[in-house]
């Protein structure tokens, strides 16, 4: 049996509220494409009824559904990685479970791929998120534009289509902390973007806390650029030069004008500023070192508890499948 034309990869973390609506819209939208497809759900250690709902859907559509159950919460991007490794389609589309990007838009992505693009990103029209999220995204998009070579308008939008070649390249990466759309972009030969509709989360709430978002954006920055480190050493040099000048000025002043006690607070101000810069630098180093540490430990990136798939209905993937990798 031939591999399906399309694999749809969906990470699921505590989405019991939205899964029924997702199933009801996703499968008809995919059936309407008129091509063979598989939907791969990755349950990222949900603690609600998500796993049971996925199992139920697997029983309803075993021909087109595969479910990977993680035995813990490993994060959205590693869940997508697992989906990529299991995927067999010539094209792979990622989608969030929360219906913020309508599944009906998948057809548009595929049409764009037909034009010869190997990576089709997406830009959210009238993004339906809080003003804070929109502002923070704008800021991060601007930072990423400046410090990496990755060019995309809306990095946060996960509704994207990738060619088999790009997915294979991603599968050969051993990164622990990563950001799939950016990683894929670095392998793309002909990337493009289209605009897609964006809706409010159909049900449930965002799985990212403020802290989670900060971590995710640090992953995005540190995984694709060492510019922050370089900036830091450059500003370190600048500040060191300034301090030397300052010390010389103080020494000359001491000789010419005599000792002073008044300027003490200015001095404190400058010292605190320097301490602040130093602490920030140490923290930044720590971010990189921490990621290096996670990488060299070579622990499995994620652990699979079970995989639900109908063996007789699915053809074997081209290469040997690795579910758990270090
Ligand atoms: N998700 C996941 N693991 C996590 C966090 C999120 O698999 O640790 C999934 C989640 O179920 C959803 C997608 O990633 O399908 C995006 O999450 P969410 O919609 O909460 O993020 P937001 O849209 O607020 O950025
Ligand atoms: Mg969402």
Short mmCIF file of C-alpha atoms and ligand atoms in Angstrom, two decimals:
data_model
loop_
_atom_site.label_atom_id
_atom_site.label_comp_id
_atom_site.label_asym_id
_atom_site.label_seq_id
_atom_site.Cartn_x
_atom_site.Cartn_y
_atom_site.Cartn_z
CA UNK A 1 0.00 0.00 0.00
CA UNK A 2 1.33 3.43 -0.88
CA UNK A 3 2.14 6.05 1.73
CA UNK A 4 -0.55 8.71 2.07
CA UNK A 5 -0.14 11.96 0.20
CA UNK A 6 -0.67 14.06 3.26
CA UNK A 7 0.22 13.74 6.94
CA UNK A 8 -1.40 16.14 9.37
CA UNK A 9 0.47 16.46 12.66
CA UNK A 10 -1.38 17.81 15.69
CA UNK A 11 0.08 18.16 19.21
CA UNK A 12 -2.51 17.78 21.94
CA UNK A 13 -2.11 18.89 25.51
CA UNK A 14 -5.18 19.00 27.72
CA UNK A 15 -7.54 19.76 24.86
CA UNK A 16 -10.57 17.70 25.91
CA UNK A 17 -12.81 20.73 25.50
CA UNK A 18 -11.94 21.29 21.88
CA UNK A 19 -11.15 17.83 20.48
CA UNK A 20 -14.74 16.87 19.53
CA UNK A 21 -15.11 20.10 17.53
CA UNK A 22 -11.71 19.51 15.96
CA UNK A 23 -12.61 15.98 14.83
CA UNK A 24 -15.92 17.23 13.46
CA UNK A 25 -14.26 19.85 11.26
CA UNK A 26 -10.88 18.33 10.45
CA UNK A 27 -11.91 15.02 8.89
CA UNK A 28 -14.54 16.48 6.51
CA UNK A 29 -12.04 19.16 5.46
CA UNK A 30 -9.43 16.48 4.70
CA UNK A 31 -11.91 14.18 2.98
CA UNK A 32 -12.82 17.08 0.72
CA UNK A 33 -9.21 17.24 -0.52
CA UNK A 34 -9.77 14.00 -2.36
CA UNK A 35 -6.32 12.60 -1.58
CA UNK A 36 -5.11 9.97 0.85
CA UNK A 37 -4.14 11.29 4.22
CA UNK A 38 -3.26 10.34 7.78
CA UNK A 39 -3.79 12.40 10.90
CA UNK A 40 -1.16 11.94 13.58
CA UNK A 41 -2.14 13.13 17.02
CA UNK A 42 0.55 13.37 19.66
CA UNK A 43 -0.81 13.40 23.16
CA UNK A 44 1.75 15.44 25.05
CA UNK A 45 1.07 13.98 28.49
CA UNK A 46 -2.43 15.41 28.89
CA UNK A 47 -3.90 14.96 32.33
CA UNK A 48 -7.50 15.35 31.19
CA UNK A 49 -9.61 13.08 28.96
CA UNK A 50 -7.73 13.97 25.79
CA UNK A 51 -6.10 10.54 25.49
CA UNK A 52 -9.47 8.80 25.80
CA UNK A 53 -11.00 11.08 23.17
CA UNK A 54 -8.09 10.40 20.82
CA UNK A 55 -8.51 6.68 21.33
CA UNK A 56 -12.21 7.04 20.54
CA UNK A 57 -11.43 8.89 17.32
CA UNK A 58 -8.86 6.26 16.42
CA UNK A 59 -11.57 3.63 16.72
CA UNK A 60 -13.89 5.64 14.49
CA UNK A 61 -11.34 6.36 11.76
CA UNK A 62 -8.54 3.79 12.13
CA UNK A 63 -7.80 4.04 8.42
CA UNK A 64 -6.66 7.63 8.69
CA UNK A 65 -5.77 8.14 12.33
CA UNK A 66 -2.64 7.43 14.29
CA UNK A 67 -2.10 8.42 17.88
CA UNK A 68 1.23 8.71 19.69
CA UNK A 69 0.87 8.85 23.44
CA UNK A 70 3.77 10.46 25.28
CA UNK A 71 4.26 9.45 28.85
CA UNK A 72 4.85 13.01 30.01
CA UNK A 73 4.69 16.62 28.89
CA UNK A 74 7.61 17.24 26.56
CA UNK A 75 6.35 20.39 24.90
CA UNK A 76 4.64 21.34 21.69
CA UNK A 77 7.71 21.30 19.46
CA UNK A 78 8.98 17.91 20.56
CA UNK A 79 5.47 16.57 20.08
CA UNK A 80 5.58 17.83 16.51
CA UNK A 81 9.03 16.23 16.13
CA UNK A 82 7.56 12.89 17.15
CA UNK A 83 4.76 13.40 14.67
CA UNK A 84 7.28 14.17 11.93
CA UNK A 85 9.25 11.04 12.70
CA UNK A 86 6.14 8.91 12.47
CA UNK A 87 4.75 10.70 9.42
CA UNK A 88 4.82 9.06 6.00
CA UNK A 89 3.03 11.55 3.78
CA UNK A 90 4.72 13.27 0.87
CA UNK A 91 3.66 16.49 2.50
CA UNK A 92 3.26 17.24 6.15
CA UNK A 93 0.97 19.90 7.60
CA UNK A 94 1.10 20.98 11.23
CA UNK A 95 -1.94 22.34 13.00
CA UNK A 96 -2.84 23.35 16.54
CA UNK A 97 -5.60 21.41 18.21
CA UNK A 98 -7.46 24.50 19.35
CA UNK A 99 -9.02 25.37 15.97
CA UNK A 100 -7.44 28.82 16.00
CA UNK A 101 -6.43 28.08 12.43
CA UNK A 102 -9.37 26.58 10.56
CA UNK A 103 -8.59 23.14 9.09
CA UNK A 104 -10.37 24.26 5.93
CA UNK A 105 -7.29 26.40 5.21
CA UNK A 106 -5.13 23.30 4.66
CA UNK A 107 -6.34 23.19 1.05
CA UNK A 108 -4.83 26.64 0.47
CA UNK A 109 -1.45 25.53 1.80
CA UNK A 110 -1.44 22.51 -0.47
CA UNK A 111 -2.44 24.57 -3.49
CA UNK A 112 0.56 26.77 -2.83
CA UNK A 113 2.80 23.70 -2.62
CA UNK A 114 1.50 22.62 -6.02
CA UNK A 115 3.14 25.76 -7.35
CA UNK A 116 6.51 24.29 -6.42
CA UNK A 117 7.20 25.69 -2.98
CA UNK A 118 8.67 23.28 -0.44
CA UNK A 119 7.69 25.24 2.66
CA UNK A 120 4.47 27.17 3.02
CA UNK A 121 4.25 29.30 6.12
CA UNK A 122 1.26 31.31 7.15
CA UNK A 123 0.38 34.72 8.46
CA UNK A 124 -2.60 35.14 10.72
CA UNK A 125 -5.19 37.56 9.40
CA UNK A 126 -6.81 39.55 12.19
CA UNK A 127 -5.15 37.63 14.90
CA UNK A 128 -7.55 36.80 17.72
CA UNK A 129 -5.34 36.91 20.76
CA UNK A 130 -4.90 39.30 23.63
CA UNK A 131 -3.22 42.64 22.93
CA UNK A 132 -0.36 41.56 25.17
CA UNK A 133 0.27 38.41 23.13
CA UNK A 134 0.13 40.36 19.89
CA UNK A 135 2.55 43.00 21.17
CA UNK A 136 4.98 40.42 22.52
CA UNK A 137 4.87 38.52 19.22
CA UNK A 138 5.60 41.69 17.27
CA UNK A 139 8.59 42.34 19.47
CA UNK A 140 9.92 38.79 19.13
CA UNK A 141 9.38 38.80 15.37
CA UNK A 142 11.43 41.99 15.16
CA UNK A 143 14.23 40.57 17.32
CA UNK A 144 14.35 37.36 15.31
CA UNK A 145 14.41 39.30 12.01
CA UNK A 146 17.48 41.16 13.23
CA UNK A 147 19.54 38.43 14.76
CA UNK A 148 18.82 35.41 12.59
CA UNK A 149 18.57 34.82 8.88
CA UNK A 150 15.09 33.45 9.24
CA UNK A 151 12.56 35.53 7.32
CA UNK A 152 8.97 34.96 8.23
CA UNK A 153 6.22 37.40 8.99
CA UNK A 154 4.45 35.51 11.72
CA UNK A 155 6.61 32.96 13.47
CA UNK A 156 3.93 31.98 15.96
CA UNK A 157 1.44 30.59 13.49
CA UNK A 158 1.71 26.81 13.42
CA UNK A 159 -0.50 26.08 10.43
CA UNK A 160 2.27 25.27 7.97
CA UNK A 161 3.05 22.79 5.22
CA UNK A 162 6.41 21.09 4.71
CA UNK A 163 7.75 18.88 1.96
CA UNK A 164 9.01 15.39 2.73
CA UNK A 165 12.61 16.55 2.20
CA UNK A 166 12.33 19.21 4.86
CA UNK A 167 10.69 16.83 7.28
CA UNK A 168 13.50 14.34 6.66
CA UNK A 169 16.07 17.05 7.38
CA UNK A 170 14.28 17.97 10.60
CA UNK A 171 14.13 14.33 11.58
CA UNK A 172 17.89 14.12 11.30
CA UNK A 173 18.29 16.94 13.84
CA UNK A 174 18.94 15.99 17.40
CA UNK A 175 17.94 19.26 19.01
CA UNK A 176 16.23 19.18 22.36
CA UNK A 177 15.06 22.78 22.50
CA UNK A 178 13.84 23.91 19.17
CA UNK A 179 11.24 25.81 17.25
CA UNK A 180 9.96 23.81 14.31
CA UNK A 181 8.88 26.56 11.86
CA UNK A 182 12.27 28.26 12.19
CA UNK A 183 14.20 25.01 11.93
CA UNK A 184 12.25 24.05 8.82
CA UNK A 185 12.91 27.44 7.29
CA UNK A 186 16.65 26.90 7.53
CA UNK A 187 16.27 23.80 5.32
CA UNK A 188 13.78 25.23 2.87
CA UNK A 189 14.84 25.91 -0.70
CA UNK A 190 11.71 27.69 -1.85
CA UNK A 191 9.81 29.00 1.15
CA UNK A 192 6.73 31.15 0.86
CA UNK A 193 3.88 32.39 3.01
CA UNK A 194 0.16 32.80 2.65
CA UNK A 195 -2.46 34.50 4.77
CA UNK A 196 -4.80 32.32 6.73
CA UNK A 197 -7.80 33.04 8.88
CA UNK A 198 -7.43 33.06 12.62
CA UNK A 199 -10.16 32.46 15.12
CA UNK A 200 -10.44 32.57 18.81
CA UNK A 201 -9.58 29.39 20.60
CA UNK A 202 -12.67 27.19 20.12
CA UNK A 203 -12.60 26.03 23.75
CA UNK A 204 -10.21 25.55 26.64
CA UNK A 205 -7.42 28.01 27.27
CA UNK A 206 -3.89 28.69 26.09
CA UNK A 207 -1.39 26.11 27.28
CA UNK A 208 1.34 28.69 27.56
CA UNK A 209 1.87 30.65 30.74
CA UNK A 210 3.92 33.82 30.58
CA UNK A 211 6.91 31.81 31.75
CA UNK A 212 6.28 29.19 29.07
CA UNK A 213 6.22 31.88 26.40
CA UNK A 214 9.46 33.38 27.65
CA UNK A 215 11.12 29.96 27.54
CA UNK A 216 9.81 29.26 24.08
CA UNK A 217 11.15 32.56 22.79
CA UNK A 218 14.52 31.94 24.40
CA UNK A 219 14.55 28.63 22.55
CA UNK A 220 13.81 30.45 19.34
CA UNK A 221 16.63 32.92 19.89
CA UNK A 222 19.32 30.63 21.29
CA UNK A 223 18.64 27.77 18.88
CA UNK A 224 19.17 29.93 15.83
CA UNK A 225 21.61 32.64 16.79
CA UNK A 226 24.68 33.28 18.93
CA UNK A 227 24.27 36.98 18.25
CA UNK A 228 23.10 37.71 21.82
CA UNK A 229 26.37 36.30 23.14
CA UNK A 230 28.34 38.31 20.62
CA UNK A 231 26.38 41.46 21.40
CA UNK A 232 27.13 40.91 25.01
CA UNK A 233 30.86 40.56 24.54
CA UNK A 234 30.87 43.59 22.26
CA UNK A 235 29.02 45.72 24.78
CA UNK A 236 31.36 44.29 27.42
CA UNK A 237 34.30 45.70 25.48
CA UNK A 238 32.58 49.07 25.07
CA UNK A 239 31.74 49.27 28.74
CA UNK A 240 35.25 48.21 29.75
CA UNK A 241 36.73 50.99 27.61
CA UNK A 242 34.35 53.52 29.12
CA UNK A 243 35.23 52.39 32.64
CA UNK A 244 38.93 52.71 31.93
CA UNK A 245 38.39 56.27 30.71
CA UNK A 246 36.32 56.97 33.78
CA UNK A 247 39.01 55.68 36.13
CA UNK A 248 41.64 57.81 34.39
CA UNK A 249 39.40 60.88 34.68
CA UNK A 250 38.90 60.17 38.40
CA UNK A 251 42.63 59.70 38.94
CA UNK A 252 43.49 62.96 37.16
CA UNK A 253 40.78 64.76 39.06
CA UNK A 254 42.15 63.38 42.34
CA UNK A 255 45.58 64.84 41.50
CA UNK A 256 44.38 68.18 40.17
CA UNK A 257 41.31 69.02 42.28
CA UNK A 258 41.98 66.85 45.31
CA UNK A 259 39.93 64.12 47.02
CA UNK A 260 36.15 64.20 46.68
CA UNK A 261 33.32 62.60 48.57
CA UNK A 262 30.36 64.15 46.78
CA UNK A 263 30.35 62.13 43.58
CA UNK A 264 29.84 58.93 45.53
CA UNK A 265 26.30 58.33 44.34
CA UNK A 266 27.19 58.78 40.71
CA UNK A 267 29.81 56.17 41.28
CA UNK A 268 27.25 53.88 42.86
CA UNK A 269 24.96 54.46 39.94
CA UNK A 270 27.63 53.45 37.49
CA UNK A 271 28.68 50.46 39.59
CA UNK A 272 25.10 49.19 39.79
CA UNK A 273 24.67 49.61 36.09
CA UNK A 274 27.79 47.56 35.47
CA UNK A 275 26.65 44.91 37.94
CA UNK A 276 23.31 44.76 36.14
CA UNK A 277 24.98 44.28 32.79
CA UNK A 278 27.23 41.57 34.26
CA UNK A 279 24.33 39.69 35.80
CA UNK A 280 22.39 39.83 32.57
CA UNK A 281 25.43 38.47 30.77
CA UNK A 282 25.85 35.63 33.21
CA UNK A 283 22.18 34.80 32.84
CA UNK A 284 22.48 34.82 29.08
CA UNK A 285 25.49 32.55 29.21
CA UNK A 286 23.49 30.31 31.50
CA UNK A 287 20.72 30.03 28.92
CA UNK A 288 23.17 28.72 26.36
CA UNK A 289 25.09 26.55 28.80
CA UNK A 290 21.85 25.04 30.08
CA UNK A 291 20.86 24.08 26.57
CA UNK A 292 24.28 22.63 25.87
CA UNK A 293 23.92 20.61 29.05
CA UNK A 294 20.54 19.26 28.02
CA UNK A 295 21.98 18.38 24.64
CA UNK A 296 25.06 16.54 25.89
CA UNK A 297 23.14 14.51 28.42
CA UNK A 298 21.71 12.66 25.44
CA UNK A 299 18.59 11.67 27.24
CA UNK A 300 15.70 10.57 25.07
CA UNK A 301 14.00 13.71 23.88
CA UNK A 302 10.64 12.22 24.57
CA UNK A 303 9.21 8.92 25.72
CA UNK A 304 6.38 7.18 23.98
CA UNK A 305 3.98 5.23 26.11
CA UNK A 306 1.96 3.72 23.30
CA UNK A 307 1.19 4.15 19.64
CA UNK A 308 -2.29 3.52 18.30
CA UNK A 309 -2.24 2.59 14.65
CA UNK A 310 -3.71 -0.08 12.47
CA UNK A 311 -0.76 -2.02 11.21
CA UNK A 312 -2.58 -3.70 8.34
CA UNK A 313 -3.99 -0.42 7.07
CA UNK A 314 -0.75 1.43 6.96
CA UNK A 315 2.19 0.78 4.73
CA UNK A 316 5.64 0.65 6.22
CA UNK A 317 7.49 3.94 6.09
CA UNK A 318 10.34 4.22 3.59
CA UNK A 319 13.02 4.06 6.23
CA UNK A 320 13.06 2.28 9.53
CA UNK A 321 10.98 4.24 11.99
CA UNK A 322 12.53 5.62 15.11
CA UNK A 323 10.06 6.67 17.71
CA UNK A 324 12.33 7.18 20.66
CA UNK A 325 15.58 8.87 19.87
CA UNK A 326 18.31 10.38 21.94
N1 LIG B 1 0.71 21.99 23.25
C1 LIG B 1 1.42 20.82 23.50
N2 LIG B 1 2.26 20.77 24.59
C2 LIG B 1 2.42 21.83 25.42
C3 LIG B 1 1.72 23.03 25.13
C4 LIG B 1 0.88 23.08 24.04
O1 LIG B 1 1.31 19.84 22.76
O2 LIG B 1 3.17 21.70 26.38
C5 LIG B 1 -0.19 22.05 22.08
C6 LIG B 1 -1.62 22.47 22.37
O3 LIG B 1 -2.43 21.36 22.70
C7 LIG B 1 -2.04 23.10 21.06
C8 LIG B 1 -0.75 23.72 20.56
O4 LIG B 1 0.31 23.04 21.22
O5 LIG B 1 -2.47 22.13 20.13
C9 LIG B 1 -0.68 25.21 20.79
O6 LIG B 1 -0.99 25.51 22.13
P1 LIG B 1 -1.88 26.76 22.53
O7 LIG B 1 -3.02 26.91 21.59
O8 LIG B 1 -2.22 26.64 23.98
O9 LIG B 1 -0.85 27.94 22.33
P2 LIG B 1 -1.20 29.44 21.88
O10 LIG B 1 -2.13 29.36 20.71
O11 LIG B 1 -1.80 30.08 23.07
O12 LIG B 1 0.16 29.97 21.52
MG1 LIG B 2 -3.64 28.36 20.26
#
